[in-house]
Amino acid sequence: MLKRTYSYLLVFCCREILGEEIHIKLEGKNDRHLLSKFNALPKDEKFVSFKLMSCYEGIVWFLSKSTDFYNTNVYNHNIYQAHVGSDYNTNAKLVEFKNRIWIDLQRNLGPQVDCNNYKQFWFSWDDGYLMVGKGSIRNQNVLLIYEPKCPFYTEQIGISGSDVLTHWIFNTTNSYTTTQQEQKNTQIGTRYRPTLSCPASRVVLTMDTESKIECLLMCTYDKQCQRAMYKSDTSSNCELMTGEPVRDGTRPNYIPIN
């Protein structure tokens, strides 16, 4: 663990000089990290290119919450995952974890990764779509594309691997993508999407609690609860709710998707 920590420090040091590459080595499927920890996410766009070397899969996590990523409580929240080299390197796939079950969304058959050489990939998560592709040019050589009917807001991006080593290189400096004006024009047209068939968060239970902390604790004890709302000025001041909110509160029946 200390050896790996020192390698991270060296990477950060060298990145200040080179200004482009971030190297991350993961040891086993339980070794996972948020990309924000390594400053590996761009500030102004929802697109990342990366290189991956592994005998088995590399996994990208699209998270509705980031607070529980390093423990099993992460499975109390909605998750999308992109697997590159899944099932013994026989395919790429997108899956969703919702209501405590994994759901296959899409697969693309064929080997994806290599034990001895880095392969170049990219992923994006804006305009209401999740996309994964080969190379470093956005929207080209697409492997996976999925448009969720009732998407949740992606708060953080994480990565993990399999039982063998996975080597990652992230390069946000030289990612080839659309121009800023093209991105702006696209976002104006697709900023909201109708969600008449998407249910809002459902209240599971209301109760009286002494504090916001107690209300949050009660949510962890209820299998259906995914978020809690504490209102100190009401009689039943704690509401346990299921699912992620799908409406932004200002435009009924529409969800923000960028």
mmCIF file of C-alpha atoms in Angstrom:
data_model
loop_
_atom_site.group_PDB
_atom_site.id
_atom_site.type_symbol
_atom_site.label_atom_id
_atom_site.label_comp_id
_atom_site.label_asym_id
_atom_site.label_seq_id
_atom_site.Cartn_x
_atom_site.Cartn_y
_atom_site.Cartn_z
ATOM 1 C CA MET A 1 0.000 0.000 0.000
ATOM 2 C CA LEU A 2 2.819 2.424 0.829
ATOM 3 C CA LYS A 3 4.573 1.614 -2.429
ATOM 4 C CA ARG A 4 1.454 2.409 -4.406
ATOM 5 C CA THR A 5 0.924 5.641 -2.464
ATOM 6 C CA TYR A 6 4.414 6.805 -3.373
ATOM 7 C CA SER A 7 3.763 6.007 -7.027
ATOM 8 C CA TYR A 8 0.671 8.235 -6.889
ATOM 9 C CA LEU A 9 2.770 11.075 -5.493
ATOM 10 C CA LEU A 10 5.303 10.595 -8.284
ATOM 11 C CA VAL A 11 2.548 10.668 -10.875
ATOM 12 C CA PHE A 12 1.136 13.920 -9.513
ATOM 13 C CA CYS A 13 4.627 15.411 -9.467
ATOM 14 C CA CYS A 14 5.333 14.429 -13.072
ATOM 15 C CA ARG A 15 1.897 15.497 -14.246
ATOM 16 C CA GLU A 16 2.691 19.064 -13.266
ATOM 17 C CA ILE A 17 5.639 18.880 -15.680
ATOM 18 C CA LEU A 18 4.100 16.855 -18.518
ATOM 19 C CA GLY A 19 0.640 18.294 -18.086
ATOM 20 C CA GLU A 20 -1.305 15.429 -19.638
ATOM 21 C CA GLU A 21 -1.042 11.819 -18.377
ATOM 22 C CA ILE A 22 -2.313 10.348 -15.092
ATOM 23 C CA HIS A 23 -1.265 6.731 -14.384
ATOM 24 C CA ILE A 24 -3.372 4.593 -12.025
ATOM 25 C CA LYS A 25 -2.734 0.947 -11.098
ATOM 26 C CA LEU A 26 -5.535 -1.035 -9.441
ATOM 27 C CA GLU A 27 -4.869 -4.278 -7.566
ATOM 28 C CA GLY A 28 -7.925 -6.531 -7.409
ATOM 29 C CA LYS A 29 -11.649 -5.985 -7.894
ATOM 30 C CA ASN A 30 -12.080 -4.280 -4.500
ATOM 31 C CA ASP A 31 -9.473 -1.639 -5.335
ATOM 32 C CA ARG A 32 -11.573 1.228 -6.668
ATOM 33 C CA HIS A 33 -11.201 4.984 -6.777
ATOM 34 C CA LEU A 34 -13.055 8.130 -7.777
ATOM 35 C CA LEU A 35 -11.449 9.905 -10.718
ATOM 36 C CA SER A 36 -11.824 13.214 -8.903
ATOM 37 C CA LYS A 37 -9.208 11.935 -6.425
ATOM 38 C CA PHE A 38 -6.626 12.092 -9.221
ATOM 39 C CA ASN A 39 -7.933 15.263 -10.888
ATOM 40 C CA ALA A 40 -8.672 13.061 -13.902
ATOM 41 C CA LEU A 41 -12.042 14.596 -14.814
ATOM 42 C CA PRO A 42 -12.362 17.597 -17.151
ATOM 43 C CA LYS A 43 -14.065 20.671 -15.741
ATOM 44 C CA ASP A 44 -16.086 21.813 -18.735
ATOM 45 C CA GLU A 45 -17.277 18.678 -20.528
ATOM 46 C CA LYS A 46 -18.621 15.229 -19.720
ATOM 47 C CA PHE A 47 -16.170 13.268 -21.829
ATOM 48 C CA VAL A 48 -13.004 11.363 -20.867
ATOM 49 C CA SER A 49 -10.464 9.438 -22.942
ATOM 50 C CA PHE A 50 -8.238 6.797 -21.339
ATOM 51 C CA LYS A 51 -5.913 3.864 -22.004
ATOM 52 C CA LEU A 52 -6.390 0.477 -20.362
ATOM 53 C CA MET A 53 -4.068 -2.532 -20.066
ATOM 54 C CA SER A 54 -5.412 -5.684 -18.425
ATOM 55 C CA CYS A 55 -6.023 -9.377 -19.060
ATOM 56 C CA TYR A 56 -9.586 -8.901 -17.899
ATOM 57 C CA GLU A 57 -12.102 -6.100 -17.517
ATOM 58 C CA GLY A 58 -11.858 -2.485 -16.494
ATOM 59 C CA ILE A 59 -15.028 -0.991 -15.004
ATOM 60 C CA VAL A 60 -16.233 2.625 -15.115
ATOM 61 C CA TRP A 61 -18.827 3.570 -12.466
ATOM 62 C CA PHE A 62 -21.399 6.326 -13.102
ATOM 63 C CA LEU A 63 -22.582 7.199 -9.590
ATOM 64 C CA SER A 64 -25.667 9.017 -8.331
ATOM 65 C CA LYS A 65 -23.853 9.418 -4.984
ATOM 66 C CA SER A 66 -20.149 9.438 -4.138
ATOM 67 C CA THR A 67 -20.166 9.288 -0.343
ATOM 68 C CA ASP A 68 -20.305 5.474 -0.058
ATOM 69 C CA PHE A 69 -18.117 4.485 -3.014
ATOM 70 C CA TYR A 70 -15.452 2.829 -0.874
ATOM 71 C CA ASN A 71 -17.808 0.519 1.054
ATOM 72 C CA THR A 72 -20.797 -1.747 0.433
ATOM 73 C CA ASN A 73 -23.246 1.104 1.062
ATOM 74 C CA VAL A 74 -22.585 2.184 -2.521
ATOM 75 C CA TYR A 75 -25.192 -0.434 -3.480
ATOM 76 C CA ASN A 76 -27.863 1.553 -1.646
ATOM 77 C CA HIS A 77 -27.795 4.002 -4.570
ATOM 78 C CA ASN A 78 -28.472 3.842 -8.291
ATOM 79 C CA ILE A 79 -25.436 2.986 -10.437
ATOM 80 C CA TYR A 80 -24.523 2.611 -14.096
ATOM 81 C CA GLN A 81 -21.408 0.625 -15.012
ATOM 82 C CA ALA A 82 -19.470 0.296 -18.267
ATOM 83 C CA HIS A 83 -17.439 -2.946 -18.428
ATOM 84 C CA VAL A 84 -14.613 -3.013 -20.992
ATOM 85 C CA GLY A 85 -13.362 -6.588 -21.447
ATOM 86 C CA SER A 86 -16.150 -8.259 -19.488
ATOM 87 C CA ASP A 87 -16.717 -12.020 -19.113
ATOM 88 C CA TYR A 88 -13.064 -13.013 -19.613
ATOM 89 C CA ASN A 89 -12.520 -10.332 -22.246
ATOM 90 C CA THR A 90 -15.297 -11.486 -24.557
ATOM 91 C CA ASN A 91 -17.412 -8.305 -24.678
ATOM 92 C CA ALA A 92 -18.113 -4.765 -23.550
ATOM 93 C CA LYS A 93 -21.344 -4.070 -21.705
ATOM 94 C CA LEU A 94 -23.424 -1.443 -19.913
ATOM 95 C CA VAL A 95 -25.319 -2.441 -16.771
ATOM 96 C CA GLU A 96 -27.539 -0.639 -14.270
ATOM 97 C CA PHE A 97 -27.956 -1.280 -10.554
ATOM 98 C CA LYS A 98 -31.461 -0.251 -9.567
ATOM 99 C CA ASN A 99 -33.776 -1.401 -6.798
ATOM 100 C CA ARG A 100 -30.953 -3.680 -5.598
ATOM 101 C CA ILE A 101 -30.613 -5.744 -8.779
ATOM 102 C CA TRP A 102 -28.215 -5.630 -11.760
ATOM 103 C CA ILE A 103 -29.823 -5.104 -15.169
ATOM 104 C CA ASP A 104 -28.004 -5.701 -18.478
ATOM 105 C CA LEU A 105 -28.589 -2.736 -20.793
ATOM 106 C CA GLN A 106 -26.381 -3.462 -23.801
ATOM 107 C CA ARG A 107 -23.509 -5.720 -24.948
ATOM 108 C CA ASN A 108 -20.986 -5.592 -27.770
ATOM 109 C CA LEU A 109 -19.288 -8.944 -28.411
ATOM 110 C CA GLY A 110 -15.560 -9.289 -29.044
ATOM 111 C CA PRO A 111 -12.248 -8.946 -27.143
ATOM 112 C CA GLN A 112 -11.517 -5.434 -25.902
ATOM 113 C CA VAL A 113 -8.368 -5.386 -23.731
ATOM 114 C CA ASP A 114 -4.830 -6.805 -23.874
ATOM 115 C CA CYS A 115 -2.575 -8.192 -21.130
ATOM 116 C CA ASN A 116 0.586 -6.584 -22.505
ATOM 117 C CA ASN A 117 -0.491 -3.501 -24.439
ATOM 118 C CA TYR A 118 -2.551 -0.416 -23.702
ATOM 119 C CA LYS A 119 -5.816 0.008 -25.626
ATOM 120 C CA GLN A 120 -7.391 3.437 -26.124
ATOM 121 C CA PHE A 121 -11.034 4.101 -25.118
ATOM 122 C CA TRP A 122 -13.356 6.981 -24.266
ATOM 123 C CA PHE A 123 -16.666 7.467 -22.454
ATOM 124 C CA SER A 124 -19.209 10.292 -22.153
ATOM 125 C CA TRP A 125 -22.327 10.929 -20.089
ATOM 126 C CA ASP A 126 -24.156 14.017 -21.341
ATOM 127 C CA ASP A 127 -27.149 14.951 -23.528
ATOM 128 C CA GLY A 128 -29.122 12.145 -21.904
ATOM 129 C CA TYR A 129 -26.843 9.366 -23.203
ATOM 130 C CA LEU A 130 -24.175 7.060 -21.810
ATOM 131 C CA MET A 131 -21.583 6.215 -24.466
ATOM 132 C CA VAL A 132 -18.381 4.150 -24.629
ATOM 133 C CA GLY A 133 -16.076 3.882 -27.621
ATOM 134 C CA LYS A 134 -12.632 2.940 -28.904
ATOM 135 C CA GLY A 135 -9.952 5.519 -29.663
ATOM 136 C CA SER A 136 -9.860 9.060 -28.305
ATOM 137 C CA ILE A 137 -12.301 10.866 -30.620
ATOM 138 C CA ARG A 138 -15.724 11.446 -29.162
ATOM 139 C CA ASN A 139 -18.720 9.851 -30.928
ATOM 140 C CA GLN A 140 -16.478 7.723 -33.175
ATOM 141 C CA ASN A 141 -15.926 3.936 -33.020
ATOM 142 C CA VAL A 142 -18.836 3.651 -30.574
ATOM 143 C CA LEU A 143 -19.010 0.367 -28.657
ATOM 144 C CA LEU A 144 -21.978 1.116 -26.411
ATOM 145 C CA ILE A 145 -24.699 3.754 -26.411
ATOM 146 C CA TYR A 146 -27.697 3.915 -24.101
ATOM 147 C CA GLU A 147 -30.429 6.480 -23.494
ATOM 148 C CA PRO A 148 -32.016 5.908 -20.055
ATOM 149 C CA LYS A 149 -35.771 6.482 -20.000
ATOM 150 C CA CYS A 150 -35.636 7.838 -16.460
ATOM 151 C CA PRO A 151 -31.996 8.813 -15.881
ATOM 152 C CA PHE A 152 -30.496 9.923 -12.601
ATOM 153 C CA TYR A 153 -27.951 12.697 -12.199
ATOM 154 C CA THR A 154 -24.346 11.423 -12.369
ATOM 155 C CA GLU A 155 -22.538 12.969 -9.408
ATOM 156 C CA GLN A 156 -19.193 11.160 -9.667
ATOM 157 C CA ILE A 157 -17.194 8.768 -11.851
ATOM 158 C CA GLY A 158 -15.236 5.852 -10.384
ATOM 159 C CA ILE A 159 -13.058 3.044 -11.743
ATOM 160 C CA SER A 160 -12.289 -0.520 -10.649
ATOM 161 C CA GLY A 161 -10.904 -3.735 -12.135
ATOM 162 C CA SER A 162 -10.987 -7.495 -11.752
ATOM 163 C CA ASP A 163 -8.919 -9.965 -9.729
ATOM 164 C CA VAL A 164 -5.830 -9.143 -11.797
ATOM 165 C CA LEU A 165 -3.945 -5.862 -12.168
ATOM 166 C CA THR A 166 -5.514 -3.150 -14.285
ATOM 167 C CA HIS A 167 -3.387 -0.265 -15.543
ATOM 168 C CA TRP A 168 -5.103 2.987 -16.513
ATOM 169 C CA ILE A 169 -3.799 6.138 -18.180
ATOM 170 C CA PHE A 170 -6.067 9.178 -18.323
ATOM 171 C CA ASN A 171 -5.427 12.059 -20.666
ATOM 172 C CA THR A 172 -7.897 14.922 -20.536
ATOM 173 C CA THR A 173 -5.514 17.479 -22.043
ATOM 174 C CA ASN A 174 -5.399 15.943 -25.524
ATOM 175 C CA SER A 175 -8.950 14.577 -25.783
ATOM 176 C CA TYR A 176 -10.315 15.243 -29.269
ATOM 177 C CA THR A 177 -13.920 16.382 -29.046
ATOM 178 C CA THR A 178 -16.350 18.903 -30.490
ATOM 179 C CA THR A 179 -15.676 22.622 -30.208
ATOM 180 C CA GLN A 180 -17.072 24.618 -27.278
ATOM 181 C CA GLN A 181 -19.597 26.318 -29.571
ATOM 182 C CA GLU A 182 -20.825 22.961 -30.937
ATOM 183 C CA GLN A 183 -21.257 21.683 -27.384
ATOM 184 C CA LYS A 184 -23.161 24.833 -26.421
ATOM 185 C CA ASN A 185 -25.517 24.582 -29.411
ATOM 186 C CA THR A 186 -26.230 20.918 -28.658
ATOM 187 C CA GLN A 187 -26.975 21.582 -24.996
ATOM 188 C CA ILE A 188 -29.484 24.317 -25.812
ATOM 189 C CA GLY A 189 -31.550 21.888 -27.883
ATOM 190 C CA THR A 190 -31.359 18.878 -25.564
ATOM 191 C CA ARG A 191 -31.119 20.341 -22.097
ATOM 192 C CA TYR A 192 -34.430 18.869 -20.936
ATOM 193 C CA ARG A 193 -36.329 15.755 -21.916
ATOM 194 C CA PRO A 194 -40.002 14.933 -21.208
ATOM 195 C CA THR A 195 -40.461 12.342 -18.459
ATOM 196 C CA LEU A 196 -44.228 11.980 -18.212
ATOM 197 C CA SER A 197 -43.859 8.237 -17.595
ATOM 198 C CA CYS A 198 -41.084 8.583 -15.008
ATOM 199 C CA PRO A 199 -42.241 8.402 -11.394
ATOM 200 C CA ALA A 200 -40.977 10.973 -8.941
ATOM 201 C CA SER A 201 -39.424 9.796 -5.685
ATOM 202 C CA ARG A 202 -42.006 7.906 -3.651
ATOM 203 C CA VAL A 203 -42.363 8.469 0.095
ATOM 204 C CA VAL A 204 -41.885 5.148 1.888
ATOM 205 C CA LEU A 205 -42.527 6.297 5.454
ATOM 206 C CA THR A 206 -42.939 9.425 7.563
ATOM 207 C CA MET A 207 -41.996 9.659 11.234
ATOM 208 C CA ASP A 208 -40.862 11.948 14.019
ATOM 209 C CA THR A 209 -37.137 12.079 14.766
ATOM 210 C CA GLU A 210 -35.019 14.178 17.109
ATOM 211 C CA SER A 211 -32.523 15.329 14.472
ATOM 212 C CA LYS A 212 -31.471 15.170 10.832
ATOM 213 C CA ILE A 213 -28.822 12.586 11.744
ATOM 214 C CA GLU A 214 -31.436 10.300 13.288
ATOM 215 C CA CYS A 215 -33.581 10.687 10.167
ATOM 216 C CA LEU A 216 -30.649 9.665 7.961
ATOM 217 C CA LEU A 217 -29.942 6.678 10.194
ATOM 218 C CA MET A 218 -33.538 5.505 9.858
ATOM 219 C CA CYS A 219 -33.081 5.573 6.078
ATOM 220 C CA THR A 220 -30.133 3.176 6.315
ATOM 221 C CA TYR A 221 -32.333 0.672 8.196
ATOM 222 C CA ASP A 222 -35.089 0.667 5.549
ATOM 223 C CA LYS A 223 -34.331 -1.451 2.453
ATOM 224 C CA GLN A 224 -36.483 0.704 0.165
ATOM 225 C CA CYS A 225 -35.113 4.041 1.344
ATOM 226 C CA GLN A 226 -32.528 5.724 -0.870
ATOM 227 C CA ARG A 227 -32.749 9.252 0.500
ATOM 228 C CA ALA A 228 -34.244 11.030 3.496
ATOM 229 C CA MET A 229 -35.721 14.495 3.916
ATOM 230 C CA TYR A 230 -35.754 16.190 7.338
ATOM 231 C CA LYS A 231 -38.132 19.118 7.961
ATOM 232 C CA SER A 232 -37.746 20.491 11.466
ATOM 233 C CA ASP A 233 -40.882 22.680 11.257
ATOM 234 C CA THR A 234 -43.379 19.859 10.592
ATOM 235 C CA SER A 235 -44.943 17.276 12.893
ATOM 236 C CA SER A 236 -43.792 14.227 10.910
ATOM 237 C CA ASN A 237 -40.398 15.763 10.301
ATOM 238 C CA CYS A 238 -38.626 12.815 8.641
ATOM 239 C CA GLU A 239 -39.570 11.427 5.221
ATOM 240 C CA LEU A 240 -37.948 8.254 3.885
ATOM 241 C CA MET A 241 -38.016 8.178 0.082
ATOM 242 C CA THR A 242 -37.244 5.642 -2.624
ATOM 243 C CA GLY A 243 -35.443 6.261 -5.904
ATOM 244 C CA GLU A 244 -33.689 9.335 -7.227
ATOM 245 C CA PRO A 245 -35.602 12.556 -7.992
ATOM 246 C CA VAL A 246 -36.327 12.793 -11.711
ATOM 247 C CA ARG A 247 -37.727 16.328 -11.840
ATOM 248 C CA ASP A 248 -35.824 19.503 -11.214
ATOM 249 C CA GLY A 249 -38.630 21.332 -9.387
ATOM 250 C CA THR A 250 -38.915 24.191 -11.866
ATOM 251 C CA ARG A 251 -40.052 22.450 -15.054
ATOM 252 C CA PRO A 252 -42.720 19.818 -14.307
ATOM 253 C CA ASN A 253 -42.396 16.512 -16.168
ATOM 254 C CA TYR A 254 -38.926 17.351 -17.490
ATOM 255 C CA ILE A 255 -35.528 16.144 -16.345
ATOM 256 C CA PRO A 256 -32.227 18.028 -16.737
ATOM 257 C CA ILE A 257 -29.839 15.871 -18.774
ATOM 258 C CA ASN A 258 -26.621 17.912 -18.960
#
